[in-house]
Backbone as ProteinMPNN parsed JSONL, in Angstrom:
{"seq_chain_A": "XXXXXXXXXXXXXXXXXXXXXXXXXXXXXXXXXXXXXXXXXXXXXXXXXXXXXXXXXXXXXXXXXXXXXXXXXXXXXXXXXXXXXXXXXXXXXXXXXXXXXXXXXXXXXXXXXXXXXXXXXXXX", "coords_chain_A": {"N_chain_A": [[99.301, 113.653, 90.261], [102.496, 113.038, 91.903], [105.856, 112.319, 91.336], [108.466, 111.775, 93.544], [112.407, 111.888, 93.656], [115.107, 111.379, 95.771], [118.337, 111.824, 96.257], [122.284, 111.658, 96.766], [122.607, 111.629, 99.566], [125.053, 109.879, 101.879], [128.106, 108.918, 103.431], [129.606, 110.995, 105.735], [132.045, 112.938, 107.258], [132.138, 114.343, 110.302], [131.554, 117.766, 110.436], [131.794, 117.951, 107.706], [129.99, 118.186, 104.42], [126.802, 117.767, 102.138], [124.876, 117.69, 99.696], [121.698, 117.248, 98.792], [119.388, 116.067, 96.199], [116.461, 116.71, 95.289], [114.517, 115.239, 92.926], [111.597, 115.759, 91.093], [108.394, 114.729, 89.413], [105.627, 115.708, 87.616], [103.125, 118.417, 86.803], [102.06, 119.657, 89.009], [104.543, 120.766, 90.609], [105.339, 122.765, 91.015], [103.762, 125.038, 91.977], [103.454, 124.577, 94.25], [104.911, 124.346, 98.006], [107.493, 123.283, 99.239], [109.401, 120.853, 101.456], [111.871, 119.642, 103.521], [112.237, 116.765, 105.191], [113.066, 114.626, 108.251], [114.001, 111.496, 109.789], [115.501, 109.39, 112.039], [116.787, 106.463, 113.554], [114.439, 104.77, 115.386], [112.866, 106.937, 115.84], [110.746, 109.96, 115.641], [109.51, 111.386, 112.476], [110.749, 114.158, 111.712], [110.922, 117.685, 110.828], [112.777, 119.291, 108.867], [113.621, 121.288, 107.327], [112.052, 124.173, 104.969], [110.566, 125.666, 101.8], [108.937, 128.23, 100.52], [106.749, 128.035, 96.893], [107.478, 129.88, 95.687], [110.017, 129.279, 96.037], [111.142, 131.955, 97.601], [111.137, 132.411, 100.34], [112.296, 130.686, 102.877], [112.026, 128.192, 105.727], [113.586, 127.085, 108.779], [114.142, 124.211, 110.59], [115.233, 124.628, 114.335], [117.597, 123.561, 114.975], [119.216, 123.163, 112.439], [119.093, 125.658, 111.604], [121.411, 127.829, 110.03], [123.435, 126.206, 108.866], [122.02, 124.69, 107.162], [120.976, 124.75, 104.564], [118.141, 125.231, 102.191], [117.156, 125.4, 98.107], [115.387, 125.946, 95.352], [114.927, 125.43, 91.942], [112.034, 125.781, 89.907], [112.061, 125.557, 87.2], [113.424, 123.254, 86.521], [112.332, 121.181, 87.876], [113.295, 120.732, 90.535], [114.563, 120.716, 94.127], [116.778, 121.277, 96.624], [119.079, 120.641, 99.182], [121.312, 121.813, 100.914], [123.97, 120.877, 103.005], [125.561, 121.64, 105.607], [128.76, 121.756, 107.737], [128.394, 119.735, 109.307], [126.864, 117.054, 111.397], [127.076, 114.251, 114.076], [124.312, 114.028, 114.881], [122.858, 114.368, 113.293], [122.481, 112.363, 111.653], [120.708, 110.186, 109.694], [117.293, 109.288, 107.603], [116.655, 111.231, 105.086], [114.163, 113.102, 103.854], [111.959, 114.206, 101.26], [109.1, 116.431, 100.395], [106.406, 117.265, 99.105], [104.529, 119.917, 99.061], [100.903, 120.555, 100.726], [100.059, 123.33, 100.591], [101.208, 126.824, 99.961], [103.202, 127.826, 101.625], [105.725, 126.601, 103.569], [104.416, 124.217, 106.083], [105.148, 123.059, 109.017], [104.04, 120.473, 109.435], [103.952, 117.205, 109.617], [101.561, 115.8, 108.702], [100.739, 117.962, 106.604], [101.84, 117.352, 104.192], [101.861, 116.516, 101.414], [102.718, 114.657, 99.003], [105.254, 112.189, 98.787], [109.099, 111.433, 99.017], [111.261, 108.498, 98.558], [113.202, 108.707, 100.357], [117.098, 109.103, 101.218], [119.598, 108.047, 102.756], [121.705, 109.599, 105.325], [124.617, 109.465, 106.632], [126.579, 110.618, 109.106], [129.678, 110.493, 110.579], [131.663, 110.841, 113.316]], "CA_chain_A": [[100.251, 112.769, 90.93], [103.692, 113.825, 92.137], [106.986, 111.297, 92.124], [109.708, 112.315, 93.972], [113.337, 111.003, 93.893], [115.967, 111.979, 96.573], [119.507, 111.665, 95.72], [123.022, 113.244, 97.475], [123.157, 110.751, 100.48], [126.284, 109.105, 101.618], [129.11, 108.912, 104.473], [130.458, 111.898, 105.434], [132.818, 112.828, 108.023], [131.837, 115.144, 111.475], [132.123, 119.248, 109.953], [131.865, 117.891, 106.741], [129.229, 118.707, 103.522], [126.42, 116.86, 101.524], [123.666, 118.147, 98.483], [120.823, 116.341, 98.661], [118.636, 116.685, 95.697], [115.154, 116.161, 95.264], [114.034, 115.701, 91.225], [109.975, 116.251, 90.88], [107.607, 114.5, 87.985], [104.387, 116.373, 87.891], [103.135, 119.712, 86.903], [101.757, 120.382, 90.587], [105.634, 120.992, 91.28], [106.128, 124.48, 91.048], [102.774, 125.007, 92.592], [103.38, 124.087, 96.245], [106.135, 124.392, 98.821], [108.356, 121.89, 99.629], [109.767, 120.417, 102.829], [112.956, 118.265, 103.822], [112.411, 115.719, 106.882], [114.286, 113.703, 108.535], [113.837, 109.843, 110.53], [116.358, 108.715, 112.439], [116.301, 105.13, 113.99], [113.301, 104.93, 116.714], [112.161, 108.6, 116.435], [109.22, 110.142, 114.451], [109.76, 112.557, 111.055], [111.06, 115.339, 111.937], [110.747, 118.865, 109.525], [113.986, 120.259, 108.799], [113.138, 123.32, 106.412], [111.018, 124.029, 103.935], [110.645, 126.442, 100.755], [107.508, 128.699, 99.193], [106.58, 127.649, 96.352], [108.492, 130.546, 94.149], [111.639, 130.031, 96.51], [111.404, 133.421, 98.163], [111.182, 132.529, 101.413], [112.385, 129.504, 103.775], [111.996, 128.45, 107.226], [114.274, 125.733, 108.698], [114.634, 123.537, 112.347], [116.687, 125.692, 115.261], [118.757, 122.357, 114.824], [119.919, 123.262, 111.498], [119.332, 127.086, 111.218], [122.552, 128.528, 109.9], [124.178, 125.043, 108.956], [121.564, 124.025, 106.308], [120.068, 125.673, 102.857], [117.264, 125.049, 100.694], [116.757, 125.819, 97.369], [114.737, 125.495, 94.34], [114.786, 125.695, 90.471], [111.243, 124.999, 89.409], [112.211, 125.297, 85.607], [114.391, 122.005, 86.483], [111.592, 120.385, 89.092], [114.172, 120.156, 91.353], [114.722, 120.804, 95.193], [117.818, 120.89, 97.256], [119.418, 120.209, 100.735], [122.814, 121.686, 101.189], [124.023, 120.89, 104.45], [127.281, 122.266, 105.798], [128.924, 121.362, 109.004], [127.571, 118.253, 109.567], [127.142, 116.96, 113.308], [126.985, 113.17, 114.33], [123.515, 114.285, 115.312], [122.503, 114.726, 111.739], [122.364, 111.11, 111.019], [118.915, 109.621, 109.803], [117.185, 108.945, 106.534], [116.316, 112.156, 104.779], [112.883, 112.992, 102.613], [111.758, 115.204, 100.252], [107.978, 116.042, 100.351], [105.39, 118.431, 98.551], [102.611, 120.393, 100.486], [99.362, 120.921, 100.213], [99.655, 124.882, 100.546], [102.062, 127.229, 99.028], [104.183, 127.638, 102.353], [106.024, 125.579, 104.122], [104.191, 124.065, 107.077], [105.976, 122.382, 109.793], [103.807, 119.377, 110.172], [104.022, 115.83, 108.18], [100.665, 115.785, 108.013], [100.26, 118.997, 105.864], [102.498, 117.543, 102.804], [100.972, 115.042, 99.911], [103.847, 113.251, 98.286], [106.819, 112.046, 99.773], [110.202, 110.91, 97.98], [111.528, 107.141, 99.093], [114.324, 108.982, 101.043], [118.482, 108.776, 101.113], [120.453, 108.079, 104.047], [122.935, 110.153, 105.215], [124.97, 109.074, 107.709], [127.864, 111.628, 109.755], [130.286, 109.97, 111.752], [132.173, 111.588, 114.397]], "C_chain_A": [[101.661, 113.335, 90.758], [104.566, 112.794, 91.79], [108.401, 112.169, 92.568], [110.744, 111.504, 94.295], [114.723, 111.694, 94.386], [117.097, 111.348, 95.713], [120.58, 112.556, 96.447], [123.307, 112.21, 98.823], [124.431, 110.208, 100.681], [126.744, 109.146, 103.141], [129.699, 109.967, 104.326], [130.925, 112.05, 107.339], [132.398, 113.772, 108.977], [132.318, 116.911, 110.454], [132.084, 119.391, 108.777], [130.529, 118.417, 105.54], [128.453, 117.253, 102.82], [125.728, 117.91, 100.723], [122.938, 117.145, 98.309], [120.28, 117.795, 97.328], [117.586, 116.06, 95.731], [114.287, 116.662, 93.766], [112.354, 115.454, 91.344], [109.447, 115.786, 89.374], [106.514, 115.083, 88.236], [104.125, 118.01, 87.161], [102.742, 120.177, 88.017], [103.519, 120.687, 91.022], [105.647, 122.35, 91.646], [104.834, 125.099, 91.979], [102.381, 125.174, 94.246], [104.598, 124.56, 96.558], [106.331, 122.709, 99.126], [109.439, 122.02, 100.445], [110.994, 119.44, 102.595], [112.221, 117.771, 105.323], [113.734, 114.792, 106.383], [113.894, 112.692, 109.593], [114.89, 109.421, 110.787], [115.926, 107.701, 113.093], [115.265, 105.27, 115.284], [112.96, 106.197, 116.891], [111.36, 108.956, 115.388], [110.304, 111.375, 113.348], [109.943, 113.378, 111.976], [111.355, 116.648, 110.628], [112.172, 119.114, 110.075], [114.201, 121.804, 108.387], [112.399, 122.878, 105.428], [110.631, 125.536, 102.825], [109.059, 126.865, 100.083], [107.65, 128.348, 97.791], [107.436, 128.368, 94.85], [109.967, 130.679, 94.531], [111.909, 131.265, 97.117], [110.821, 133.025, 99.625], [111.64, 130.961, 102.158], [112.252, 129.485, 105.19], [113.035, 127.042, 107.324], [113.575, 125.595, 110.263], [115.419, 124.382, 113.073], [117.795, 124.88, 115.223], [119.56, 122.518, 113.895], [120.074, 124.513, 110.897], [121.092, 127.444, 111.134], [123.634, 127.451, 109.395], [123.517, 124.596, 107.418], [120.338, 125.047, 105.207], [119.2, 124.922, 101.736], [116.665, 126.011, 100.025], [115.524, 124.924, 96.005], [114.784, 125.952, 93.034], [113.729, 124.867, 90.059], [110.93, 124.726, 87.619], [112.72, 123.849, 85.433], [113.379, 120.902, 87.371], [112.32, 119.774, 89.996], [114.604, 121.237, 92.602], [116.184, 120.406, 95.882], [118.017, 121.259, 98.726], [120.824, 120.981, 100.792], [122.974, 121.577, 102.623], [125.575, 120.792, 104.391], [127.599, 121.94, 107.152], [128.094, 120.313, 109.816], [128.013, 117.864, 110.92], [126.311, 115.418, 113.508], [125.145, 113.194, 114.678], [122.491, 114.313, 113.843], [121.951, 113.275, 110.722], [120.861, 110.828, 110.713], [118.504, 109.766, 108.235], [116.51, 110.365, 105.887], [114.905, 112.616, 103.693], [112.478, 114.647, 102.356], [110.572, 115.257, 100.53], [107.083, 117.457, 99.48], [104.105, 118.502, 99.161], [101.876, 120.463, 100.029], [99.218, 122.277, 100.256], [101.257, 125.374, 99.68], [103.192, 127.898, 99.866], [104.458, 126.513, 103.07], [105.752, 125.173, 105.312], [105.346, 122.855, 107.656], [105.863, 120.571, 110.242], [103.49, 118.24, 109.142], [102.73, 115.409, 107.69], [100.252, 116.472, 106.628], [101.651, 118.81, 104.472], [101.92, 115.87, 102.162], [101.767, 113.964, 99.6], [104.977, 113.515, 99.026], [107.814, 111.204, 98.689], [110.381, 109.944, 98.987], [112.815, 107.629, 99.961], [116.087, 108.62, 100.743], [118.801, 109.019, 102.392], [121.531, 108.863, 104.194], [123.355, 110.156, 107.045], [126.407, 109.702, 108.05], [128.239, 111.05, 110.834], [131.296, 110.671, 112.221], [133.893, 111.177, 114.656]], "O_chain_A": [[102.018, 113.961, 89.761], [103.857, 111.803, 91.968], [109.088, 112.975, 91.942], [110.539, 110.526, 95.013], [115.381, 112.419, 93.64], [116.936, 110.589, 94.757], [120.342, 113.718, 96.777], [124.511, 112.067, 99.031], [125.063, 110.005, 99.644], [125.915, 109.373, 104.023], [130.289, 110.256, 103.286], [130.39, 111.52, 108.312], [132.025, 114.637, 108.185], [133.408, 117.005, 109.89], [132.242, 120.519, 108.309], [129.966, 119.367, 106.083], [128.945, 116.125, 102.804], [125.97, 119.073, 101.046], [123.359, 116.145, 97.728], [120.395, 119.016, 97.216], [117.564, 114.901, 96.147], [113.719, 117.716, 93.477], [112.205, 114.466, 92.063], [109.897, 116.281, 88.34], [106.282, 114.997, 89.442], [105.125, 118.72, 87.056], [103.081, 121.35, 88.172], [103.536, 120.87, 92.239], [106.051, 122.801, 92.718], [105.278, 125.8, 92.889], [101.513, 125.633, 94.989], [105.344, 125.098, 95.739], [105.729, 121.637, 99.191], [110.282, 122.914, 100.371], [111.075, 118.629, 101.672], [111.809, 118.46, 106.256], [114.526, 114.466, 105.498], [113.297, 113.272, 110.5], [115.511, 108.956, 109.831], [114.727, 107.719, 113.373], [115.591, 106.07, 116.161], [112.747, 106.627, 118.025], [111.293, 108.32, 114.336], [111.395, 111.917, 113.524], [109.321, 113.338, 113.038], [111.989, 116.378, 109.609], [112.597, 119.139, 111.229], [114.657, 122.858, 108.831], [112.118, 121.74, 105.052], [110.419, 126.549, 103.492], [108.289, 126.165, 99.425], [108.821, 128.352, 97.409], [107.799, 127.937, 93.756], [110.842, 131.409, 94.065], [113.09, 131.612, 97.113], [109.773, 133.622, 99.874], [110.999, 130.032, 101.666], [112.33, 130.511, 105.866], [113.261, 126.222, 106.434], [112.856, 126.369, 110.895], [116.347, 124.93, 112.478], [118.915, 125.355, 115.41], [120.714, 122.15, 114.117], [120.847, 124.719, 109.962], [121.856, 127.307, 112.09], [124.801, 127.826, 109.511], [124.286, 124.203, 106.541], [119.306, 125.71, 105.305], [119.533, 124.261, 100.752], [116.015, 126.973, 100.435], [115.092, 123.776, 95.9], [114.648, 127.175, 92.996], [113.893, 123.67, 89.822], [110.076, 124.078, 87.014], [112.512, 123.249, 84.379], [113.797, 119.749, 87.472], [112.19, 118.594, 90.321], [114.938, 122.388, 92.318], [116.668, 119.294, 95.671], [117.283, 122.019, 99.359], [121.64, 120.085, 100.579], [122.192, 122.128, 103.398], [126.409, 120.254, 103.663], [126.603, 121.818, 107.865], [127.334, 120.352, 110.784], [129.067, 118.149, 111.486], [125.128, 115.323, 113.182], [124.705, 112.044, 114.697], [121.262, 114.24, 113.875], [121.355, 113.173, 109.65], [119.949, 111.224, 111.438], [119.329, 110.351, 107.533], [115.464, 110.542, 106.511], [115.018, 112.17, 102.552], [112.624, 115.718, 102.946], [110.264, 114.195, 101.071], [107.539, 118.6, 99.503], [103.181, 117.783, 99.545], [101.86, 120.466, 98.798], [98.084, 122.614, 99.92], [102.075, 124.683, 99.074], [104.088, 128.486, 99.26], [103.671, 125.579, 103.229], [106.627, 125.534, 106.099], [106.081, 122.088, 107.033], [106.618, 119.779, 110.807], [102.895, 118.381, 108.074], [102.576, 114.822, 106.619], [99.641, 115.894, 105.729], [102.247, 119.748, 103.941], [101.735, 114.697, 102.488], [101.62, 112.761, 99.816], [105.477, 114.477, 99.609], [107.405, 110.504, 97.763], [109.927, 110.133, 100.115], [113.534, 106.679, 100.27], [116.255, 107.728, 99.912], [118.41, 109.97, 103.068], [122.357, 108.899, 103.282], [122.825, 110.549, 108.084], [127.365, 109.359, 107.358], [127.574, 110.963, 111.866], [131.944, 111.231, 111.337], [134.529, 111.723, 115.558]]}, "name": "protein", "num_of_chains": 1, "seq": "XXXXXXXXXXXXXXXXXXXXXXXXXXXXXXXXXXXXXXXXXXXXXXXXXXXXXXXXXXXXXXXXXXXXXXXXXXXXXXXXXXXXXXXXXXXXXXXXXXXXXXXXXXXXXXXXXXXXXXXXXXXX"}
């Protein structure tokens, strides 16, 4: 069993910056890859990026390629979001999740545990 707890959410301003983190109980942490989504009001999960399991490789969204970075320190069981240049478009509740393989697939089916999410909301 995994728990995951997002953190890093808030109000931020159009161009502006956030750090989401995502802290990990479990020894399956280091184990898997791990995914950010994202839910905005009336629309399904959406994958943002997502991290191999030793951190050596990521893939993101074309939405956020070049705008948004994840990392990982699995000595710390902890996952992060940086997101830079933030775009009114960006808004929506953000989640953490751990896969069932050891890259990062694209689809919400193919991840196990999910963190209770943080909002982060960019106004324009």
């Amino acid at each position: 069993q995994v728990q995951l707890v997002e953190s890093g959410g808030g109000l931020v301003q159009a161009g502006g910056s956030l750090r989401l983190s995502c802290a990990a109980s479990g020894r399956t942490f280091s184990s898997y890859a791990m995914g950010w989504f994202r839910q905005a009001p009336g629309k399904e999960r959406e994958f943002v990026g997502g991290i191999t399991w030793n951190g050596g490789n990521t893939d993101y969204a074309d939405s956020v390629k070049g705008r948004f970075t994840i990392s990982r320190d699995n000595a710390k069981n902890t996952v992060w979001l940086q997101m830079n240049s933030l775009k009114p478009e960006d808004t929506a509740v953000y989640y953490c999740a751990v896969s069932g393989a050891t890259i990062p697939l694209r689809m919400v089916s193919t991840y196990r545990y999910w963190g209770q999410g943080t909002q982060v909301t960019v106004s324009s």
